[in-house]
Amino acid sequence: MLKIIEKLIGSYSEREIKKILPIIDKIESLAPEYEKLTDAELRQKTDIFKQRLQNGETLDDILPEAFAAVREAAWRTLKMRHFRVQLIGGVVLHQGRIAEMKTGEGKTLVATLPAYLNALEGKGVHIVTVNDYLARRDAEWMGPIYNFLGLSVGVIVHGLTHEERKKAYNCDITYGTNNEFGFDYLRDNMAIYKEELVQRELNYAIIDEVDSILIDEARTPLIISGPAEKSTDLYKRADNFVRRLKPFYYNSDDDKQMPDTTGYDYIVNEKRHTVSLTEEGIKKAEKYFGVTNLADPENATLHHHIIQALKAHALMKRDRDYVVKDGQVIIVDEFTGRLMYGRRFSEGLHQAIEAKEGVKIERESKTLATITFQNYFRLYKKLAGMTGTAKTEEQEFREIYKLDVIEIPTHKPMIRIDHPDKVYKTEKAKFDAIVQEIVETHKKGQPVLVGTISIEKSEMLSEMLKKHGIKHEVLNAKHHEKEAMIIAKAGQKGAVTIATNMAGRGTDIVLGEGVAELGGLKVIGTERHESRRIDNQLRGRAGRQGDPGESRFYVSLEDDLMRLFGSERIKNLVESLGLPDDQPIEHKLLSDAIEKAQKRVEARNFEIRKHLLQFDDVLNKQREIIYSQRRKVLEGENLRDSILGMIDELVDYKIKVYTGESPHAEEWDIKGLLQDLKFIFLDSELSEQDAKNMTKQELKEKLISIAKEKYEKKEQEVGELMRELERVVLLRVVDMHWIEHIDAVEQLREGISLRAIGQKDPIVEFRFEAFEMFDDMIKRIQEDTIKIILHANIENMPQRERVAKEMYENAPSDTPMRKPVVKTQKVGRNDPCPCGSGKKYKKCCGAV
């Protein structure tokens, strides 16, 4: 029914493009006028546009002329002129939407239109790519257009100095990777001097390969870490223990039908990606580690290490999930097949894999700053994206990012032939058929691109082709250095290229001479990915810009997707046919089953990402509050009123704590109140008896008055240095408590799922408790700030210093952490704090 309505009124994308077409007509009508302009006159348009914006016109008002200027500049500098469909894409991006444009349609050129237009406001435009190579390439390639029109272009890639970063961010248009933009945001919010900041306000971002960055990488947070306590040998001991255990593989969703696991030590559910010890496994663990009850809270750490070791052995596969290179465990991105240098699996899983592989176990770390890509990119005032494959995740883009997806028509009709899948009973039969297909295709000189899901499978296929004497290139995470070069040659006559999912995104495969007559590039998929979008990316390598091409996927019932998510009905149907292993099964029921399995996994993954975001949103709101307050300190805002406000709030809170709801003075803990405030405000002339004779309001006003007197006295003593003292103390105290808070919230998140057992919604519980924890943190920040300012010794004026030294971004290091220094008398860490709080020095002033 839906398809009939679409035929009558057009799809959503078609209706939206219809609204844009009058703008496109206007741009194209300006071409003759702009062609007549001299270079200087065309360049002058930028100044004219900027002036018109200052005079009150909007970006939409000047869009047709600005796009016409870019179009003409592109022709004069690069001999490229934007096609009509590229102009449509440019308008969609300017509107803050996602433009779905097929491979080879020139997305890189499309981005120059909205980038130039939005850069005219002078607030900066970020163009985000998936890797350093593409950031550099696109900036160098498109740079002449912007430079011709008088705009500056910067590039943010790994390894730049602070000055180079700042300069690049101050350019009108800045190309860079999602990782670098995100880490710079976090570093800016750890800065202790205004001069250390590199980014400007986050204004407008255009994300290339938007699905890869906002969907595939959404579950991986960016983390800047500092060192925690030295890693224990518990990882090695847990690893030695689990090697002795016997696994039971169970992939059903029905826990009630769990079969007998007698004789097995742990259960592995690959479908859910979970492991758990059986009763026999628990007994063995208790005996091996010498504990009486593994379920005791005091054994929680031990249990956690055992579970992580089990995951490392049963769920994490070498050359699929990670590789071991130069004595390090490096994660392989499951969607792109690229090595994720600098990333580490969280919660000790990375250390468990290091123990399994016998490489150095890096020390554990604590998080100093963290943000997900979901929340980082939602900070931009306007966001847009481009990709060849976004339609399958349209719901997620709308729900999470408020972005809609517009399908842009191709410049030339798509003539690629997409053959139906060939399904085999066994993996061996499938690969034999794939090799046969490659051999036959190679004979006639037609180029072949073979997509595999893992490094392991790409290397296995490579060995099979060698036996048949087929010369070929292998492109996977182990050999990614020549990526662009290998992909660029993949369309030449007789070329055979094996690639993991990365399949050269961002690099077009251009057909060699005579290849079109042979049928164009043939794409072979060796199995279906969990996500239809990844399959479509592979398919999209062929048939670019009206080229001929063909694609086919080979599937076996032993593939992970079919084994874990295919229905029993399909397996029974295949068995009933009684066909030999080497005979392919082509049946609509099978094709439907494959797509249903993919949709099921996609829906599950969306729910996981949505669930994680609901948790992260809590910390995100808190992060925004802390970072905005911190920025005010760095910008040099006078903090006097803020500190006086803290005194008011702190006294009010302490009175509530020690007097409760009771209006009767005899029920108040006046002694406790005065003792507590004595530690903060130093000695007070207010006696216990005088305090008891006051109303709550009088008591509050008197205590605030005493505290402010102490503050004024300190201000006179310190003089003009008082403002800097306030900034130094507030930065240190805020950073110390924020780092502790991130850690505490992470621990809360790990344990909150147990609340579901008590029929409570874990997310509701998490929000409530995280809010209380944040509230407590703010009170501790106020108390410590006031106490330290009033205790400060002017002879030893404290300097700005980082609370914790950044050691790495999601990556290990052995750099020792420089401990914060407090200028005071020589006091042992476990001695009572000299401020008189009654706490140990390390838990009080020594922590700051």
Short mmCIF file of C-alpha atoms in Angstrom, two decimals, residues 586-838:
data_model
loop_
_atom_site.label_atom_id
_atom_site.label_comp_id
_atom_site.label_asym_id
_atom_site.label_seq_id
_atom_site.Cartn_x
_atom_site.Cartn_y
_atom_site.Cartn_z
CA GLU A 586 18.50 -20.01 -5.05
CA HIS A 587 15.08 -19.46 -3.49
CA LYS A 588 13.13 -16.27 -2.65
CA LEU A 589 12.51 -17.70 0.82
CA LEU A 590 16.26 -17.73 1.41
CA SER A 591 16.79 -14.16 0.18
CA ASP A 592 13.93 -12.97 2.41
CA ALA A 593 15.37 -14.87 5.37
CA ILE A 594 18.79 -13.24 4.92
CA GLU A 595 17.25 -9.76 4.81
CA LYS A 596 15.06 -10.53 7.85
CA ALA A 597 18.13 -11.68 9.80
CA GLN A 598 19.95 -8.46 8.90
CA LYS A 599 16.97 -6.30 9.87
CA ARG A 600 16.77 -8.14 13.19
CA VAL A 601 20.42 -7.46 13.98
CA GLU A 602 20.17 -3.81 12.83
CA ALA A 603 17.16 -3.25 15.10
CA ARG A 604 18.99 -4.86 18.03
CA ASN A 605 22.11 -2.73 17.45
CA PHE A 606 20.00 0.43 17.23
CA GLU A 607 18.42 -0.42 20.59
CA ILE A 608 21.88 -0.96 22.13
CA ARG A 609 23.09 2.43 20.83
CA LYS A 610 19.88 4.15 21.98
CA HIS A 611 20.18 2.52 25.41
CA LEU A 612 23.81 3.65 25.76
CA LEU A 613 22.87 7.16 24.72
CA GLN A 614 20.16 7.33 27.39
CA PHE A 615 22.87 6.61 29.97
CA ASP A 616 25.40 8.96 28.38
CA ASP A 617 22.88 11.80 28.12
CA VAL A 618 22.87 12.03 31.93
CA LEU A 619 26.63 12.54 32.09
CA ASN A 620 26.45 14.79 29.02
CA LYS A 621 24.19 17.36 30.71
CA GLN A 622 26.52 17.36 33.72
CA ARG A 623 29.54 17.67 31.43
CA GLU A 624 28.03 20.73 29.73
CA ILE A 625 27.45 22.43 33.10
CA ILE A 626 31.01 21.75 34.34
CA TYR A 627 32.65 22.70 31.03
CA SER A 628 30.68 25.96 30.64
CA GLN A 629 31.58 27.01 34.22
CA ARG A 630 35.19 26.04 33.61
CA ARG A 631 35.29 28.11 30.41
CA LYS A 632 34.17 31.19 32.36
CA VAL A 633 37.13 30.72 34.70
CA LEU A 634 39.54 30.45 31.75
CA GLU A 635 38.07 33.47 30.01
CA GLY A 636 39.11 35.52 33.06
CA GLU A 637 35.65 36.21 34.43
CA ASN A 638 35.69 37.87 37.87
CA LEU A 639 34.79 35.06 40.28
CA ARG A 640 34.22 37.21 43.38
CA ASP A 641 30.42 37.09 43.12
CA SER A 642 30.53 33.33 42.35
CA ILE A 643 32.61 32.63 45.49
CA LEU A 644 30.30 34.79 47.65
CA GLY A 645 27.33 32.91 46.16
CA MET A 646 29.04 29.61 47.09
CA ILE A 647 29.30 30.84 50.70
CA ASP A 648 25.54 31.57 50.78
CA GLU A 649 24.66 28.15 49.33
CA LEU A 650 27.12 26.25 51.53
CA VAL A 651 25.92 27.84 54.78
CA ASP A 652 22.29 27.23 53.78
CA TYR A 653 23.06 23.55 53.04
CA LYS A 654 25.00 23.02 56.31
CA ILE A 655 22.18 24.53 58.38
CA LYS A 656 19.68 22.16 56.71
CA VAL A 657 21.97 19.19 57.46
CA TYR A 658 22.44 20.02 61.17
CA THR A 659 18.99 21.42 62.01
CA GLY A 660 16.76 19.27 59.81
CA GLU A 661 13.09 20.19 59.53
CA SER A 662 12.70 21.01 63.22
CA PRO A 663 11.98 24.66 64.19
CA HIS A 664 13.14 23.93 67.78
CA ALA A 665 16.72 24.90 68.67
CA GLU A 666 17.01 22.14 71.28
CA GLU A 667 16.65 19.57 68.50
CA TRP A 668 19.45 21.12 66.41
CA ASP A 669 23.02 19.84 66.36
CA ILE A 670 24.60 23.28 66.85
CA LYS A 671 27.86 21.83 68.14
CA GLY A 672 28.27 19.71 65.00
CA LEU A 673 27.38 22.67 62.76
CA LEU A 674 29.92 25.03 64.33
CA GLN A 675 32.61 22.35 64.39
CA ASP A 676 32.03 21.59 60.69
CA LEU A 677 32.08 25.28 59.67
CA LYS A 678 35.17 25.87 61.81
CA PHE A 679 37.11 23.58 59.45
CA ILE A 680 35.92 25.65 56.49
CA PHE A 681 35.85 29.24 57.76
CA LEU A 682 38.54 28.95 60.50
CA ASP A 683 37.66 29.98 64.03
CA SER A 684 34.44 31.85 64.63
CA GLU A 685 33.50 34.08 67.58
CA LEU A 686 29.96 32.68 67.57
CA SER A 687 29.34 30.61 70.69
CA GLU A 688 27.13 27.55 70.90
CA GLN A 689 24.79 29.29 73.34
CA ASP A 690 24.39 32.39 71.15
CA ALA A 691 23.61 30.21 68.16
CA LYS A 692 20.88 28.33 70.06
CA ASN A 693 19.16 31.64 70.87
CA MET A 694 18.77 32.51 67.18
CA THR A 695 16.13 31.59 64.62
CA LYS A 696 17.29 29.60 61.60
CA GLN A 697 17.24 32.72 59.45
CA GLU A 698 19.22 34.75 62.00
CA LEU A 699 21.74 31.90 62.34
CA LYS A 700 22.12 31.69 58.58
CA GLU A 701 22.66 35.46 58.22
CA LYS A 702 25.17 35.52 61.10
CA LEU A 703 27.25 32.60 59.70
CA ILE A 704 27.24 34.08 56.19
CA SER A 705 28.35 37.40 57.65
CA ILE A 706 31.25 35.71 59.53
CA ALA A 707 32.35 33.79 56.42
CA LYS A 708 32.25 36.90 54.22
CA GLU A 709 34.27 38.85 56.79
CA LYS A 710 36.94 36.13 56.61
CA TYR A 711 36.79 36.36 52.84
CA GLU A 712 37.17 40.16 52.84
CA LYS A 713 40.10 39.84 55.25
CA LYS A 714 41.78 37.31 52.94
CA GLU A 715 41.18 39.65 49.98
CA GLN A 716 42.91 42.52 51.78
CA GLU A 717 45.81 40.23 52.72
CA VAL A 718 46.25 38.84 49.17
CA GLY A 719 45.46 42.04 47.29
CA GLU A 720 45.35 41.96 43.49
CA LEU A 721 46.38 38.29 43.46
CA MET A 722 42.99 37.32 44.93
CA ARG A 723 41.34 36.93 41.52
CA GLU A 724 44.08 34.58 40.28
CA LEU A 725 43.98 32.65 43.58
CA GLU A 726 40.24 32.06 43.07
CA ARG A 727 40.82 30.84 39.50
CA VAL A 728 43.68 28.50 40.48
CA VAL A 729 41.73 26.95 43.35
CA LEU A 730 38.45 26.59 41.45
CA LEU A 731 40.14 24.96 38.42
CA ARG A 732 41.97 22.45 40.62
CA VAL A 733 39.00 21.61 42.81
CA VAL A 734 36.55 21.29 39.90
CA ASP A 735 38.93 19.08 37.88
CA MET A 736 39.71 16.81 40.84
CA HIS A 737 36.06 16.24 41.72
CA TRP A 738 34.94 15.93 38.07
CA ILE A 739 37.50 13.17 37.38
CA GLU A 740 36.34 11.29 40.50
CA HIS A 741 32.71 11.82 39.45
CA ILE A 742 33.27 10.37 35.93
CA ASP A 743 34.76 7.25 37.55
CA ALA A 744 31.92 6.96 40.09
CA VAL A 745 29.24 7.35 37.40
CA GLU A 746 30.96 4.67 35.28
CA GLN A 747 30.89 2.28 38.24
CA LEU A 748 27.24 3.11 38.87
CA ARG A 749 26.43 2.37 35.23
CA GLU A 750 28.18 -1.02 35.41
CA GLY A 751 26.21 -2.09 38.46
CA ILE A 752 22.82 -0.50 37.75
CA SER A 753 21.55 -3.35 35.56
CA LEU A 754 21.12 -5.46 38.70
CA ARG A 755 18.23 -3.14 39.68
CA ALA A 756 16.15 -4.76 36.95
CA ILE A 757 15.98 -7.86 39.17
CA GLY A 758 14.01 -5.78 41.68
CA GLN A 759 11.53 -4.72 38.96
CA LYS A 760 13.08 -1.23 38.71
CA ASP A 761 13.95 0.56 35.48
CA PRO A 762 17.77 0.78 35.43
CA ILE A 763 17.78 4.03 33.41
CA VAL A 764 15.35 5.79 35.78
CA GLU A 765 17.41 4.59 38.74
CA PHE A 766 20.64 5.70 37.02
CA ARG A 767 19.29 9.19 36.28
CA PHE A 768 18.12 9.63 39.86
CA GLU A 769 21.34 8.43 41.48
CA ALA A 770 23.65 10.21 39.01
CA PHE A 771 21.79 13.46 39.71
CA GLU A 772 22.24 12.97 43.46
CA MET A 773 25.95 12.22 42.93
CA PHE A 774 26.32 15.39 40.83
CA ASP A 775 24.55 17.44 43.48
CA ASP A 776 26.88 16.04 46.15
CA MET A 777 29.89 16.80 43.95
CA ILE A 778 28.83 20.46 43.56
CA LYS A 779 28.55 20.77 47.36
CA ARG A 780 32.03 19.26 47.81
CA ILE A 781 33.41 21.66 45.17
CA GLN A 782 31.90 24.62 47.04
CA GLU A 783 33.21 23.45 50.41
CA ASP A 784 36.74 22.68 49.20
CA THR A 785 37.00 25.88 47.18
CA ILE A 786 36.03 28.14 50.09
CA LYS A 787 38.17 26.19 52.56
CA ILE A 788 41.31 26.31 50.40
CA ILE A 789 40.92 30.00 49.51
CA LEU A 790 40.52 30.95 53.17
CA HIS A 791 43.48 28.72 54.16
CA ALA A 792 45.76 29.86 51.34
CA ASN A 793 49.22 31.03 52.36
CA ILE A 794 50.22 34.07 50.33
CA GLU A 795 53.94 33.33 50.78
CA ASN A 796 53.35 30.11 48.84
CA MET A 797 50.85 31.34 46.28
CA PRO A 798 49.51 28.23 44.47
CA GLN A 799 50.11 28.09 40.71
CA ARG A 800 47.86 26.70 38.01
CA GLU A 801 48.69 23.05 37.58
CA ARG A 802 46.88 20.08 36.08
CA VAL A 803 45.17 17.85 38.59
CA ALA A 804 46.09 14.79 36.54
CA LYS A 805 48.54 14.53 33.68
CA GLU A 806 47.05 13.35 30.41
CA MET A 807 48.89 10.25 29.32
CA TYR A 808 47.00 8.95 26.35
CA GLU A 809 43.87 8.92 24.25
CA ASN A 810 42.33 5.45 24.68
CA ALA A 811 45.94 4.14 24.60
CA PRO A 812 48.57 2.92 27.06
CA SER A 813 51.73 4.62 28.27
CA ASP A 814 54.24 4.27 31.05
CA THR A 815 54.73 7.98 31.62
CA PRO A 816 54.58 8.64 35.37
CA MET A 817 51.85 11.01 36.51
CA ARG A 818 52.99 14.32 38.00
CA LYS A 819 51.16 14.67 41.29
CA PRO A 820 49.54 18.03 42.11
CA VAL A 821 51.59 20.01 44.60
CA VAL A 822 50.19 21.88 47.59
CA LYS A 823 52.50 24.37 49.26
CA THR A 824 52.25 23.56 52.93
CA GLN A 825 54.22 22.16 55.83
CA LYS A 826 55.63 18.62 55.36
CA VAL A 827 52.68 16.35 56.12
CA GLY A 828 52.41 12.59 55.54
CA ARG A 829 49.61 11.43 53.23
CA ASN A 830 47.92 9.49 56.03
CA ASP A 831 48.46 12.17 58.71
CA PRO A 832 45.52 14.32 59.90
CA CYS A 833 45.06 17.34 57.62
CA PRO A 834 46.51 20.55 59.18
CA CYS A 835 43.33 22.44 58.23
CA GLY A 836 41.60 20.68 61.13
CA SER A 837 38.91 18.84 59.19
CA GLY A 838 39.67 15.59 60.96
#
